[in-house]
XYZ file of C-alpha atoms in Angstrom:
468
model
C 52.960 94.313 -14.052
C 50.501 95.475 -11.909
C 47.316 93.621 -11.268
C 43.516 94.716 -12.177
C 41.278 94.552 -9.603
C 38.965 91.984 -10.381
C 42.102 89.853 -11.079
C 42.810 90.608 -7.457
C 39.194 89.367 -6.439
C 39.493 86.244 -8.692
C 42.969 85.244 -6.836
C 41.495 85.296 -3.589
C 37.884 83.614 -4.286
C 40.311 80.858 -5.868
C 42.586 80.901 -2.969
C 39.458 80.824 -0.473
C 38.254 78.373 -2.644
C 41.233 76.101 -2.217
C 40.949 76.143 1.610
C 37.812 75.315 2.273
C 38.365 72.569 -0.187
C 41.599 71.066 1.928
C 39.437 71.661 5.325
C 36.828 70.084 3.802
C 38.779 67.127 2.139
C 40.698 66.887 5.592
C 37.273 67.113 7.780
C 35.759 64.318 5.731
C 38.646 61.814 5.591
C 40.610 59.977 7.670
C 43.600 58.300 7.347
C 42.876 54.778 7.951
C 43.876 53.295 11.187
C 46.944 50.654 10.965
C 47.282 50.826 14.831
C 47.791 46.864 16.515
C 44.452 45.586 16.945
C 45.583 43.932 20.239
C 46.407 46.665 21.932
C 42.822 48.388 21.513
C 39.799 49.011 24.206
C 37.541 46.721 21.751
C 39.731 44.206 21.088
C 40.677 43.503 25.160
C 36.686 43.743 25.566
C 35.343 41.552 23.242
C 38.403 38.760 25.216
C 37.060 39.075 28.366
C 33.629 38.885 26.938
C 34.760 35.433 25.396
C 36.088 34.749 28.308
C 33.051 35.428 30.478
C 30.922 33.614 28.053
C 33.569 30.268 27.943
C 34.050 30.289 31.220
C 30.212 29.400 31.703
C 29.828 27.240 29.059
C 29.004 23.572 29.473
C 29.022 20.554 27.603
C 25.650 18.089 28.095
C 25.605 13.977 26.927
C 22.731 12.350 26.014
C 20.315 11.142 23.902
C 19.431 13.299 20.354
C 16.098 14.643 20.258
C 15.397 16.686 16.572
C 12.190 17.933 14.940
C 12.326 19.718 11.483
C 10.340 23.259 10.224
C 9.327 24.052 6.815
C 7.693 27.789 5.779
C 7.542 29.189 2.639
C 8.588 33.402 2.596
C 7.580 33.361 -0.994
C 5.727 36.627 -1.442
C 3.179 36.747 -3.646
C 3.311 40.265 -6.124
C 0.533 41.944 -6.869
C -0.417 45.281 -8.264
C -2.340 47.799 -5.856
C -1.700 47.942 -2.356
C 0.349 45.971 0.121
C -1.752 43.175 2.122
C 0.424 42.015 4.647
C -2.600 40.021 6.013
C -2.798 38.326 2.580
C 0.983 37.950 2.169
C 0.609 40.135 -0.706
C 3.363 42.897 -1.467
C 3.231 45.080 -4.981
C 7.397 46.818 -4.231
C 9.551 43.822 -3.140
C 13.201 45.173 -3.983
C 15.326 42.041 -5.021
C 17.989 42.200 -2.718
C 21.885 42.350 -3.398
C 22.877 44.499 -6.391
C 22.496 47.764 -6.268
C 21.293 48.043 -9.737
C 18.658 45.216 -8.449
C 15.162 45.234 -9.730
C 11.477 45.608 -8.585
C 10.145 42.062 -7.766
C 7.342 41.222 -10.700
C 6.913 37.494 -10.164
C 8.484 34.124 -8.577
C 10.430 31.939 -10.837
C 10.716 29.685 -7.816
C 9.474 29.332 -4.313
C 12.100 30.201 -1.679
C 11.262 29.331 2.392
C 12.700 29.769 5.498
C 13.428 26.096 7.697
C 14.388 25.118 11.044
C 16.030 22.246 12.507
C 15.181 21.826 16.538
C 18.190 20.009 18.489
C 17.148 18.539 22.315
C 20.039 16.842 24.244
C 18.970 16.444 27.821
C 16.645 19.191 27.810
C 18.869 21.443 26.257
C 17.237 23.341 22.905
C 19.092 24.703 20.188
C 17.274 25.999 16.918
C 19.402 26.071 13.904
C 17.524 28.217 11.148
C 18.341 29.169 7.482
C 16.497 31.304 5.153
C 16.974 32.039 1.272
C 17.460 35.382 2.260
C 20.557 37.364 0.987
C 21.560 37.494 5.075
C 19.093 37.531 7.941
C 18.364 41.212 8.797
C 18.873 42.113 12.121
C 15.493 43.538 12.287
C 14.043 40.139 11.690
C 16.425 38.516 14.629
C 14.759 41.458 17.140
C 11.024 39.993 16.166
C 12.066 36.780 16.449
C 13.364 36.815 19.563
C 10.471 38.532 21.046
C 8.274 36.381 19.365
C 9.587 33.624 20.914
C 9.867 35.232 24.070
C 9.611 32.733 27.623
C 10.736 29.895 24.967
C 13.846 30.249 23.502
C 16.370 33.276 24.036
C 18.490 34.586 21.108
C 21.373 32.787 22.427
C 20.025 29.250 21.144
C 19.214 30.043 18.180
C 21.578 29.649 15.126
C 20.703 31.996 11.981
C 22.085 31.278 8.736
C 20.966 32.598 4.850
C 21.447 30.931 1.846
C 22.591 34.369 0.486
C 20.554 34.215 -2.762
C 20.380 37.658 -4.361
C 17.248 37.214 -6.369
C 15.031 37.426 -2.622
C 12.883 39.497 -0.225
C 15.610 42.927 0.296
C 13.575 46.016 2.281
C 14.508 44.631 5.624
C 17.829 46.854 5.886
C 17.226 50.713 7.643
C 19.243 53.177 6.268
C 21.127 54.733 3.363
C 23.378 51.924 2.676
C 20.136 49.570 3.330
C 18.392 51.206 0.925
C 20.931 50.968 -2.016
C 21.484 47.153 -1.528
C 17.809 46.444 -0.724
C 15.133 48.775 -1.195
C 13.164 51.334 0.654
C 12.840 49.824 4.581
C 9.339 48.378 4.936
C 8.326 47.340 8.452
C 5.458 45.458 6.811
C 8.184 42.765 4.788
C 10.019 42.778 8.801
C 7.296 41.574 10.332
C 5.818 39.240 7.840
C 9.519 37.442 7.413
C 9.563 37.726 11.430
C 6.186 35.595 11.752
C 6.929 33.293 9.425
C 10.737 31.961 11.248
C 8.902 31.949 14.191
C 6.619 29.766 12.667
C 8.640 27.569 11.451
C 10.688 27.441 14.286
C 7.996 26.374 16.382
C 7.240 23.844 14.060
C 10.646 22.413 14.383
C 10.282 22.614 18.328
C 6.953 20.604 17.939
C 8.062 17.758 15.593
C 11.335 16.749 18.020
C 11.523 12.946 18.067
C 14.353 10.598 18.806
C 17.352 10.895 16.245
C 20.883 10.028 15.121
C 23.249 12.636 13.210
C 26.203 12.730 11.460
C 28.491 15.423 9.835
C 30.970 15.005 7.222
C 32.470 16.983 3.737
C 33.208 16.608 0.222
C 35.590 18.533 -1.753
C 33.504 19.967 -4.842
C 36.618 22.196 -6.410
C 34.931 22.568 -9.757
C 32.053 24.939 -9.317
C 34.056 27.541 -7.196
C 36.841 30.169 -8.097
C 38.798 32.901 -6.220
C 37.109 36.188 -7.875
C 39.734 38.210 -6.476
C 43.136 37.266 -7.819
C 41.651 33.989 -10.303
C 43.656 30.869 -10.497
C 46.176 31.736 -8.193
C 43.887 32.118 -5.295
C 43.069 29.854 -2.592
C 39.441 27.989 -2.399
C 37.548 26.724 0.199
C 35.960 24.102 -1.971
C 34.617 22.073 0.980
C 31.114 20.787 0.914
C 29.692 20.429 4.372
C 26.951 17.831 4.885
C 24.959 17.308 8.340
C 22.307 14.404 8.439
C 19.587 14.207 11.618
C 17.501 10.896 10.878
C 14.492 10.432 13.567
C 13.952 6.794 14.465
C 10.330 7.031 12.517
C 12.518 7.773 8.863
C 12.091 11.263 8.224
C 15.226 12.603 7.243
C 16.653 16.379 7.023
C 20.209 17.403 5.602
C 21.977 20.673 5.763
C 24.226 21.455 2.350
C 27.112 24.375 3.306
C 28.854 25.700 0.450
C 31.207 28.499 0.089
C 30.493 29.763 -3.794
C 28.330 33.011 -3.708
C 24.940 32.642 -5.022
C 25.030 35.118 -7.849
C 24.425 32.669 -10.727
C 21.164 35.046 -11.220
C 22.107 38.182 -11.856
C 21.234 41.881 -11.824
C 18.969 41.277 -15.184
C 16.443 38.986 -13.089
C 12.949 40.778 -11.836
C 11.912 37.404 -10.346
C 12.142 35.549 -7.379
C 14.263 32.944 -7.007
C 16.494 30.965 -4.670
C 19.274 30.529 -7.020
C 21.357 27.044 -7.481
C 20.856 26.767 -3.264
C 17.307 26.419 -4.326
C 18.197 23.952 -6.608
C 20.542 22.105 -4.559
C 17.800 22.054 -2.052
C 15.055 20.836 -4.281
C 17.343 18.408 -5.835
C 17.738 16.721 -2.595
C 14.080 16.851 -1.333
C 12.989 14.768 -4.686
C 15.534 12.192 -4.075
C 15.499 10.201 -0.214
C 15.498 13.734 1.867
C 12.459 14.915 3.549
C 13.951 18.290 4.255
C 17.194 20.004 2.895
C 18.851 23.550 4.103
C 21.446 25.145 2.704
C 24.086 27.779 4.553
C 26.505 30.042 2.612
C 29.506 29.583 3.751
C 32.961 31.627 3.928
C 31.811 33.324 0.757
C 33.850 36.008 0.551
C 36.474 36.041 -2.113
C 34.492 32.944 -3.555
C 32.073 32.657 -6.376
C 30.377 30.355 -8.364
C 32.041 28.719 -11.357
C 30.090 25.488 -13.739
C 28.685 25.208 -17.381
C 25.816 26.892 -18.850
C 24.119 30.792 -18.314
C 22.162 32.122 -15.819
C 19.240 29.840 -13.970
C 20.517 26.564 -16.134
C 23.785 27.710 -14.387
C 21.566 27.862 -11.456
C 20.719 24.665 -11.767
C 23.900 23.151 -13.082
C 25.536 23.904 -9.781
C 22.883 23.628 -7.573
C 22.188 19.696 -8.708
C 25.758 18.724 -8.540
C 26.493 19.646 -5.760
C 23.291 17.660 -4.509
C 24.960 14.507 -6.308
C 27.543 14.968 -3.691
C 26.008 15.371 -0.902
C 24.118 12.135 -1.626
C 27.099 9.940 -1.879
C 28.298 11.946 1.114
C 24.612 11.024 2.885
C 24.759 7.416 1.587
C 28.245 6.549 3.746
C 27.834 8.422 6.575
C 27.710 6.645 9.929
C 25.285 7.648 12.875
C 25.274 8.744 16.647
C 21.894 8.561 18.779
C 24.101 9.750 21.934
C 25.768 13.144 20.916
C 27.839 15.906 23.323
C 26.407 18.888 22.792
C 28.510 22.646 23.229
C 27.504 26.020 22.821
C 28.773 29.451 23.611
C 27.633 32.414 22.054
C 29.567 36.037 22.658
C 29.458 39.191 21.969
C 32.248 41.247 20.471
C 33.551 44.868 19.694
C 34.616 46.269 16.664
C 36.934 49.344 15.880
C 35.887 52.569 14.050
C 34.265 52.264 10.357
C 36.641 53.114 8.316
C 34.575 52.551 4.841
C 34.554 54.280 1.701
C 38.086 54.095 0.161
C 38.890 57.685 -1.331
C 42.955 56.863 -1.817
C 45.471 54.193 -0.231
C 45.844 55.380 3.272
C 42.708 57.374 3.255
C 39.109 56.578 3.668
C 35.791 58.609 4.313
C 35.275 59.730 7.959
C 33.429 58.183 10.472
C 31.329 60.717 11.349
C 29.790 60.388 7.394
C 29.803 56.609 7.398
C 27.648 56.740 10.638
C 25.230 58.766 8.299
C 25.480 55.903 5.942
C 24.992 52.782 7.737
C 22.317 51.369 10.248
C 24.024 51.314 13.809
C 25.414 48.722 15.062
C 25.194 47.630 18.813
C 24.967 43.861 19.649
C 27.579 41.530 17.242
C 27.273 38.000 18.015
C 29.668 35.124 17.240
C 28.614 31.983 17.818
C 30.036 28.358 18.293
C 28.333 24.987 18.933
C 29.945 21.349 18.899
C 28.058 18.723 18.197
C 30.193 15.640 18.690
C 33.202 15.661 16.263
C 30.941 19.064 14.047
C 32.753 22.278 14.859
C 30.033 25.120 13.625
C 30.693 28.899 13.688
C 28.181 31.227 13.224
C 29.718 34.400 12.009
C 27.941 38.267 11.225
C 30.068 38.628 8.146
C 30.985 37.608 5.149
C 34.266 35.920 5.776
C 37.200 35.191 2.706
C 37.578 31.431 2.166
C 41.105 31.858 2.664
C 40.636 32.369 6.149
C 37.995 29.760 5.785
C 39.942 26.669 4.534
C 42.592 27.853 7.235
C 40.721 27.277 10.387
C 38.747 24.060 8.661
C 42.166 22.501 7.675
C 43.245 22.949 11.145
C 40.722 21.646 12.589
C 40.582 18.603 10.717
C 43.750 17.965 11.926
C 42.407 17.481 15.215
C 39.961 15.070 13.880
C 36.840 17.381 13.471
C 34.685 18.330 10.860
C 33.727 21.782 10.631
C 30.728 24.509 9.518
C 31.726 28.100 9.117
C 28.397 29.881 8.246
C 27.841 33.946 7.194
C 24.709 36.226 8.039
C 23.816 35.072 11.581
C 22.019 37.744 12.056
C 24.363 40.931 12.153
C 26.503 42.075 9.165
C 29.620 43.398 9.073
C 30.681 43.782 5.590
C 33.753 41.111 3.486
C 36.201 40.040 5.676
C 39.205 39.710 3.842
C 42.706 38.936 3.853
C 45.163 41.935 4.977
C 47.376 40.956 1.978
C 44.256 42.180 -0.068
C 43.251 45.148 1.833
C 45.294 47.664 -0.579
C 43.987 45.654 -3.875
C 41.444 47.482 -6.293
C 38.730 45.236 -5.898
C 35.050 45.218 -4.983
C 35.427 43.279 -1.233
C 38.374 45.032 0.052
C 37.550 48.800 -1.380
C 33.888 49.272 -1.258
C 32.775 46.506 1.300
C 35.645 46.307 3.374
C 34.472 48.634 6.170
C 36.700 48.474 9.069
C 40.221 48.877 8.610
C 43.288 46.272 7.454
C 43.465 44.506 10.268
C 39.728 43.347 10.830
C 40.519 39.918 8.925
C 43.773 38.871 11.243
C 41.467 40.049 14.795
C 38.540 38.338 13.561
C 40.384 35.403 12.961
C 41.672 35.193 16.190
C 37.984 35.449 17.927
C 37.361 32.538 15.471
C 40.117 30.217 16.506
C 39.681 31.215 20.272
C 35.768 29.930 20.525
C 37.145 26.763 18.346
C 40.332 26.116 20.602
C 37.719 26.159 23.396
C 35.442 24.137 21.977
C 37.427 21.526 21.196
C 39.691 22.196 24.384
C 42.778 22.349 21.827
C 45.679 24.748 20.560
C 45.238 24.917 16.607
């Protein structure tokens, strides 16, 4: 039967139609990239920048010199315009959901603290914020603030990862979803008040002991991603500095996420590492910190809803690090190691769109704030292993590398959001699962986890001079 003519027409607008759909389709996806990780340009560059930087690295003895900062970041909210002068802000995103709210009060005060290390006139800064990470554009003003002083290789950033805080500190499309409209203002205003508190730290060095140990806390933590058959990391990491004159400061590391407050809050808060912090500072402690730990894969688990949740967890787990605090045994002399490097990573690959296909790089560029300088960092303090790491890291992998090294007699720190951030980390076994870290957040192909992880145990083999 013979065709009309506008059937004709209709055929090929539909066949046309179906073309430029494939080429587009085809144009902006890309099959993700399985290749071997160790035989790639970035992987064989980021080892011999490890190499370069562990080659150089040196170990110093000697007495413990530490001083303590204290700042608080809590913004006040007011209506009208933005007074950066006055620390005033009236469109504070809260930062971490993407269904977050507007900032329209503080439920409770949230700072940023520093603890200054000297060991025969060797600084390091160790610095913690509750922040949902430290933004990268925040680590730039730092660093020039402190400029002729410190450089950005002895200093050791760390968030409590709260997501009821200060968010507008992220450039970018992606920034913008997770945190709100970039505001230079919030940058610099966060920037001057680390730097303050840094120097503060730097200032108040006195003669010290320290000590390091854990505590298992397995009932306020669960695997989110596969439930009661997954793996925890339900260590609680506890690191004492005591000056001779009594003042005392103690850093809590815990590897539940601090979501306890959800995407219903409008307020400030520093969620139950606020509370855990607190907790501690009413008791014996003259300063407390707290680091999120390998939180990917792990969240928060204890009785009650929402900020008495908050403070359910955030209290207990201060119990424990008080009976942790009450039997630990000091060191005035301490070894000191640090190395800090910088590594490559491959090709974004985020956005999943099917199993072996995710959006292209050229669009994800579009998406996400570049990405140039990715530091990992390591520093032993005695028998205290401590990783700094720019991403959110599974506790799987976590309790791996901490149960080795505990083997080999050391106690160990591995600490998210120094600075950089580089999406969930997770196990390759999960890579293909329907779930939040591996499909949305999981940005760089299946085998980021298992390279990562070898970067991780290199800088730990060498700092303990061991094969784990």
């Amino acid at each position: 039967m013979k065709t009309k003519k506008w059937q004709r027409r209709a055929l090929r607008i539909l066949g046309f139609t179906i073309i430029i759909l494939i080429v587009l389709f085809f144009s902006l996806t890309r099959t993700i990239d399985t290749a071997p990780y160790f035989k790639t340009a970035y992987y064989k560059n980021s080892i011999e920048n490890m190499n370069l930087a562990t080659d150089t690295m040196q170990s110093t003895k000697g007495s413990l010199l530490a001083g303590f900062g204290k700042v608080s970041i809590t913004p006040p909210i007011k209506t009208g315009k933005t007074d950066v002068e006055k620390s005033s802000f009236n469109a504070i995103k809260l930062s971490g959901f993407g269904d977050g709210k507007i900032a329209v009060g503080v439920h409770d005060s949230i700072f940023v603290k520093a603890i200054a290390v000297e060991v025969n006139r060797r600084d390091l800064v160790f610095i913690s914020a509750d922040l949902i990470s430290i933004p990268e554009s925040v680590v730039k003003q730092v660093t020039e603030n402190l400029k002729g002083k410190l450089s950005r290789e002895q200093l050791f950033f760390g968030a409590t990862h709260t997501h009821s805080s200060i968010g507008n500190c992220m450039p970018g499309f992606i920034g913008e979803i997770f945190e709100g409209k970039f505001q230079p203002d919030i940058v610099k205003w966060l920037s001057d008040r680390f730097t303050k508190a840094i120097i503060e730290a730097l200032n108040d060095k006195k003669t010290s002991k320290f000590s390091s140990t854990y505590i298992k806390v397995p009932n306020l933590i669960r695997n989110r991603i596969i439930g009661e058959a997954g793996r925890l990391n339900s260590k609680l990491t506890v690191i004492s500095f005591v000056q001779n004159q009594g003042r005392r400061a103690v850093i809590g590391m815990y590897s539940a996420h601090a979501t306890t407050i959800g995407s219903w809050n409008d307020n400030i808060s520093g969620d139950y590492p606020g509370y855990f912090q607190r907790s501690l500072e009413s008791k014996d402690i003259d300063m407390a910190m707290f680091y999120a730990e390998t939180v990917g894969s792990q969240s928060p688990q204890g009785d009650y809803e929402k900020f008495d949740k908050a403070e359910f967890i955030g209290k207990t787990l201060a119990d424990s690090a008080i009976m942790a605090v009450h039997k630990m045994t000091y060191d005035s002399i301490v070894t000191l190691t640090s190395v800090t490097t910088y590594i490559e990573i491959p090709e974004i690959q985020a956005f999943y769109i099917s199993d072996n296909r995710r959006l292209s790089p050229f669009i994800d560029h579009m998406l996400f704030p570049e990405v140039k300088s990715i530091p990992l960092q390591g520093v032993k303090i005695n028998n205290l292993v401590w990783l700094t790491m720019p991403y959110e890291l599974s506790g799987e992998y976590g309790i791996d590398l901490k149960n080795a090294l505990e083997l080999e007699g050391y106690n160990s720190a591995l600490t998210s959001f120094n600075g950089q951030y580089l999406g969930y980390i997770v196990p390759s076994k999960y890579y293909y699962y329907d779930t939040y870290e591996a499909r949305l957040m999981g940005w760089y192909g299946p085998s980021m986890g298992d390279y990562l992880m070898e970067l991780n145990y290199k800088i730990a083999n060498t700092l303990t001079n061991t094969k784990l």
